[in-house]
GROMACS .gro file of C-alpha atoms in nm:
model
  200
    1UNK     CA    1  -4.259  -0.690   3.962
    2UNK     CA    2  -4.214  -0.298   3.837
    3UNK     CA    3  -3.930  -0.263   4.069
    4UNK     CA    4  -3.769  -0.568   3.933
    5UNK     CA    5  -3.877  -0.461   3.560
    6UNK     CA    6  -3.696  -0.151   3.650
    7UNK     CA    7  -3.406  -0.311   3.804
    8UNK     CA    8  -3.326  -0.543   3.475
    9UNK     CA    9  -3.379  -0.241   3.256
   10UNK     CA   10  -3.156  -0.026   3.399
   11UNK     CA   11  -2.878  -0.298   3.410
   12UNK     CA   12  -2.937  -0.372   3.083
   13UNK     CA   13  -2.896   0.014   3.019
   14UNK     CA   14  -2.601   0.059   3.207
   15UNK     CA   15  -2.429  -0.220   3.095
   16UNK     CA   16  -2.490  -0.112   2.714
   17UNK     CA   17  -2.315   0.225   2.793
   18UNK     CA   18  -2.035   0.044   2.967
   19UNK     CA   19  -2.009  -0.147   2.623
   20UNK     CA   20  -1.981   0.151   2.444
   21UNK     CA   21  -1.805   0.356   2.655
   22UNK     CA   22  -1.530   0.049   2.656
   23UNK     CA   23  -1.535   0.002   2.310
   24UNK     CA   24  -1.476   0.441   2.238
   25UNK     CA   25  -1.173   0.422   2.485
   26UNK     CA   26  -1.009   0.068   2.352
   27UNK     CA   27  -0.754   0.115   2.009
   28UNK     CA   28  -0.692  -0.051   1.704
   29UNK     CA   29  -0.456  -0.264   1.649
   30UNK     CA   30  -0.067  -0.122   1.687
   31UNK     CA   31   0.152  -0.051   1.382
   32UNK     CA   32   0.502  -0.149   1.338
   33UNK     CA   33   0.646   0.115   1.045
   34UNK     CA   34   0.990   0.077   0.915
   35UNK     CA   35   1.239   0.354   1.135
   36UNK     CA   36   1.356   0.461   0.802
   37UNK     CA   37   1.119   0.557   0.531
   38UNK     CA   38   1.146   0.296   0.249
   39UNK     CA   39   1.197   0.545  -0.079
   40UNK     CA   40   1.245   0.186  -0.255
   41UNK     CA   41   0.839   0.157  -0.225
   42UNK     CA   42   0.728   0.501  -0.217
   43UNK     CA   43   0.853   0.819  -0.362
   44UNK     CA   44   0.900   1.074  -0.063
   45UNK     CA   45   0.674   1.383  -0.072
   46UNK     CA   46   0.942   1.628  -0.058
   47UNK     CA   47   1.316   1.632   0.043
   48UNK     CA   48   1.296   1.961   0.244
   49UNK     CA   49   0.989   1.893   0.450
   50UNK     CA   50   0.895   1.656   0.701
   51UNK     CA   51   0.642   1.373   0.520
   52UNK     CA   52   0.338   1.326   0.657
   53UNK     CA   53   0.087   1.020   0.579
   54UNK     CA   54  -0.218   0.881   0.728
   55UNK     CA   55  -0.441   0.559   0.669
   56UNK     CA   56  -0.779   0.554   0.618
   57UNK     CA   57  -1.072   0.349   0.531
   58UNK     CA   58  -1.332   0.503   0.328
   59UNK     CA   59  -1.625   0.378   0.549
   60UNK     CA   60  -1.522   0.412   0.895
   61UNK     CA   61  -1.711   0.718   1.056
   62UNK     CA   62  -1.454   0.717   1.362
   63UNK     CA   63  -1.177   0.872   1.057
   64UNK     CA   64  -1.407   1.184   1.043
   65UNK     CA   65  -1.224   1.293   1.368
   66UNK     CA   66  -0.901   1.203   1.246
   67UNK     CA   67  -0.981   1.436   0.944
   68UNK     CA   68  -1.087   1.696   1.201
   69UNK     CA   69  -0.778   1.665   1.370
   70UNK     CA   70  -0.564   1.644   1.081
   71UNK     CA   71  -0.731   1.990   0.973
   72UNK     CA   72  -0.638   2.157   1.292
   73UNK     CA   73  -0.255   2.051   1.244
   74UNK     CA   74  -0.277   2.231   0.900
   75UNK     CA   75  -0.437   2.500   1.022
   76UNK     CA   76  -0.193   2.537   1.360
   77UNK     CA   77   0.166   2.452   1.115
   78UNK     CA   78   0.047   2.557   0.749
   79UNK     CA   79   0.334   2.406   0.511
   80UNK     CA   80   0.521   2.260   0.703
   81UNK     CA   81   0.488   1.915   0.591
   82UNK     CA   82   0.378   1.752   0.279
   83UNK     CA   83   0.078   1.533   0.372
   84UNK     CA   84  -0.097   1.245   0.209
   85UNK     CA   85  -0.372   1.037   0.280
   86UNK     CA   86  -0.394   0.673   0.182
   87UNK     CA   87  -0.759   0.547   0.126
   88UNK     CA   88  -0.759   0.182   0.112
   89UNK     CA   89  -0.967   0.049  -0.144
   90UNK     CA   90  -1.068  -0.294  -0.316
   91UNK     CA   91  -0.902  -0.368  -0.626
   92UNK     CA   92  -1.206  -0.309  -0.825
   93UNK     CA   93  -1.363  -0.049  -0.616
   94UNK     CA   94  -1.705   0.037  -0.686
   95UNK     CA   95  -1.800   0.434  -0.736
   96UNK     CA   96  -1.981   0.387  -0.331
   97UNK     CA   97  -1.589   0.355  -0.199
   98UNK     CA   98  -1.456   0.683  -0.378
   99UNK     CA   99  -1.739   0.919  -0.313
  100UNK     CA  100  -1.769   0.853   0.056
  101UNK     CA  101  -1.770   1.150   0.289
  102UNK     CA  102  -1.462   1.120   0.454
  103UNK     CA  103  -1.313   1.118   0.083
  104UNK     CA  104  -1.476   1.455   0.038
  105UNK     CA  105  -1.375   1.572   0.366
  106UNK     CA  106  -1.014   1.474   0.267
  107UNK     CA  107  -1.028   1.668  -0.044
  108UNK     CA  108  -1.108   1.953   0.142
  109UNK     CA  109  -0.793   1.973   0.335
  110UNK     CA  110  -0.494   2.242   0.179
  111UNK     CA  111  -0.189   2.129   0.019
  112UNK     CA  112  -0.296   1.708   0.065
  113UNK     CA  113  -0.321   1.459  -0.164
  114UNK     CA  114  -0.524   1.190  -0.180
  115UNK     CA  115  -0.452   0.817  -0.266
  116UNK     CA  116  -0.656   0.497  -0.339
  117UNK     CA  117  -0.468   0.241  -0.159
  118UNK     CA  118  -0.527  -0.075  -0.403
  119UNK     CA  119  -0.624  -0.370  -0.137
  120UNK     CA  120  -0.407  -0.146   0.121
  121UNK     CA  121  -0.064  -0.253  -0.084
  122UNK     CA  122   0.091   0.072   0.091
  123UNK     CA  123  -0.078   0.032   0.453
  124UNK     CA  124   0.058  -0.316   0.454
  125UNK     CA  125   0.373  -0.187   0.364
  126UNK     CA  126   0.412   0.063   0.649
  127UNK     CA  127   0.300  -0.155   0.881
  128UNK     CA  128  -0.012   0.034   0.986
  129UNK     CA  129  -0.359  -0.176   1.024
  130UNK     CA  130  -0.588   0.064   1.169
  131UNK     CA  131  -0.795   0.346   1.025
  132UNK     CA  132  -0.701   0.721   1.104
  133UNK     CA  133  -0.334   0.606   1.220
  134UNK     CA  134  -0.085   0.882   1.119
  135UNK     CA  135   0.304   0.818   1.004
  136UNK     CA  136   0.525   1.136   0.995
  137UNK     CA  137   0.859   1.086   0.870
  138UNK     CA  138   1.137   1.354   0.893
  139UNK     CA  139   1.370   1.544   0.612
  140UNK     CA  140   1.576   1.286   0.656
  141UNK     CA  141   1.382   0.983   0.644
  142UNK     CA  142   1.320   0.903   1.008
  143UNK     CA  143   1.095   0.831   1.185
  144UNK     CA  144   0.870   1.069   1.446
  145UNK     CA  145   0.567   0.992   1.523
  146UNK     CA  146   0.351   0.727   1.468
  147UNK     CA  147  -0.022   0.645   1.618
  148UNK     CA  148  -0.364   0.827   1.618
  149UNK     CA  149  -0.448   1.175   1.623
  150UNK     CA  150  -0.763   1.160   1.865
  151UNK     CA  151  -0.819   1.086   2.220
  152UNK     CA  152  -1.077   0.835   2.180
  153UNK     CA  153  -1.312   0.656   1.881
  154UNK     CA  154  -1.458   0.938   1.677
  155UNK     CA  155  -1.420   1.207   1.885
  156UNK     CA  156  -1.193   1.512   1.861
  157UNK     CA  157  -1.044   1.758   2.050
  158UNK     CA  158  -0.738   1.793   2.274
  159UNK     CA  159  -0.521   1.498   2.262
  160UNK     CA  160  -0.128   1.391   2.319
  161UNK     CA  161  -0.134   1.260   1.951
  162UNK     CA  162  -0.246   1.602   1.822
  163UNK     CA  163  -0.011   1.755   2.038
  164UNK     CA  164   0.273   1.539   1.930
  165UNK     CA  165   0.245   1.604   1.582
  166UNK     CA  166   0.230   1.956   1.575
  167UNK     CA  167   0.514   1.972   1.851
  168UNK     CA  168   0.698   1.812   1.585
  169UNK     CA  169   0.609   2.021   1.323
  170UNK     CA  170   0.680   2.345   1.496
  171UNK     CA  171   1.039   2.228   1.592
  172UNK     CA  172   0.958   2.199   1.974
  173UNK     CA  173   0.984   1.830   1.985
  174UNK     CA  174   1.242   1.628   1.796
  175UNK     CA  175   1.193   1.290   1.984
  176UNK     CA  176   1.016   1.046   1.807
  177UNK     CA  177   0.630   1.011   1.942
  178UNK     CA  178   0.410   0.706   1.979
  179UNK     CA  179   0.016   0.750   2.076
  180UNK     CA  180  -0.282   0.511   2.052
  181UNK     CA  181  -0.545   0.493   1.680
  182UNK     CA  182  -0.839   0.475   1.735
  183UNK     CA  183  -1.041   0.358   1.492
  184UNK     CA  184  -1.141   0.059   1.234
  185UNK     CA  185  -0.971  -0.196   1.152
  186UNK     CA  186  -0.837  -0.144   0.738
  187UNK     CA  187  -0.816  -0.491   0.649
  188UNK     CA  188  -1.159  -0.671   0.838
  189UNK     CA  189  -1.325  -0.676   0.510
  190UNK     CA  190  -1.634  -0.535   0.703
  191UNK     CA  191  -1.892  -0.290   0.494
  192UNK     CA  192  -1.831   0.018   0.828
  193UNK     CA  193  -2.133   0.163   0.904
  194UNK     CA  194  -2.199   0.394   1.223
  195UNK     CA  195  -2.429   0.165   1.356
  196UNK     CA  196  -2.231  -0.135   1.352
  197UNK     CA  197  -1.878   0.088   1.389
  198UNK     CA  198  -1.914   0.323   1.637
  199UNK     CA  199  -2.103   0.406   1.911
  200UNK     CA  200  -2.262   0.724   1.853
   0.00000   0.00000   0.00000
């Protein structure tokens, strides 16, 4: 009976980390941005430097390492692109969804401003559905890169999005990039909690 007790509970263990292992390692939903930035909608950052934008939701813990990341770009090609970040928000948002930490981490970051997306008008507009997911459009309006900036659900480090961006950035890489986001959905209408979100 113990050996069988033991049995069962370890399956049950192992197939809870295969669960979350799954679930760290499996993106959001893809984007589909316009090739050509729309100025119609939104007012470029700049003319002389590359735009940058990414997509957040204020609850989703898995953005903290898209923040993280995002930092390290900075840090790596100070200036050389005019960033915002797009926190989507209810249309009556209460003061809980503009004092969440990953809006304080945000306003850490140099030279970035910070956006409440009204019911995600300018997410749904670029096509982008998943938290953390990073647009960065050229001097010229193009498109060249689009996708996440981690290797996996909330964790940071090392990662071909990363890499992509700041290839970009540095002038080592003019082909236009693609990667994976992962992270929460924007627009599931879920309160995100790390318990229900992410595995830890």
């Amino acid at each position: 009976m113990r050996r069988a007790a033991a049995c069962g509970w370890l399956t049950a263990v192992l197939a809870g980390l295969a669960a979350m292992i799954d679930r760290d390692v499996t993106p959001g939903e893809g984007a589909a941005p316009p090739s050509a930035y729309p100025r119609e909608v939104l007012a470029p950052a700049a003319t002389d430097r590359p735009t940058l934008l990414m997509f957040a939701h204020p609850r989703c813990p898995c953005t903290l390492a898209s923040l993280n990341e995002l930092r390290q770009i900075l840090q790596t090609c100070p200036d050389a692109a005019d960033v915002r970040i797009y926190f989507r928000t209810p249309a009556t948002p209460s003061h809980e969804w503009m004092q969440t930490e990953l809006w304080q981490e945000a306003a850490a970051l140099p030279d970035t401003t910070l956006v409440a997306d009204t019911d995600g008008t300018i997410a749904k507009r670029f096509g982008v559905a998943t938290s953390g997911h990073v647009l960065l459009y050229g001097t010229h309006g193009e498109l060249r890169f689009s996708g996440g900036i981690t290797g996996a659900r909330g964790h940071a480090g090392d990662n071909a999005g990363r890499s992509a961006v700041v290839a970009i950035l540095s002038g080592t890489s003019t082909v236009g990039q693609r990667s994976s986001t992962f992270g929460c959905p924007l627009f599931d209408g879920k309160t995100h909690r790390k318990e229900t979100c992410c595995p830890p």
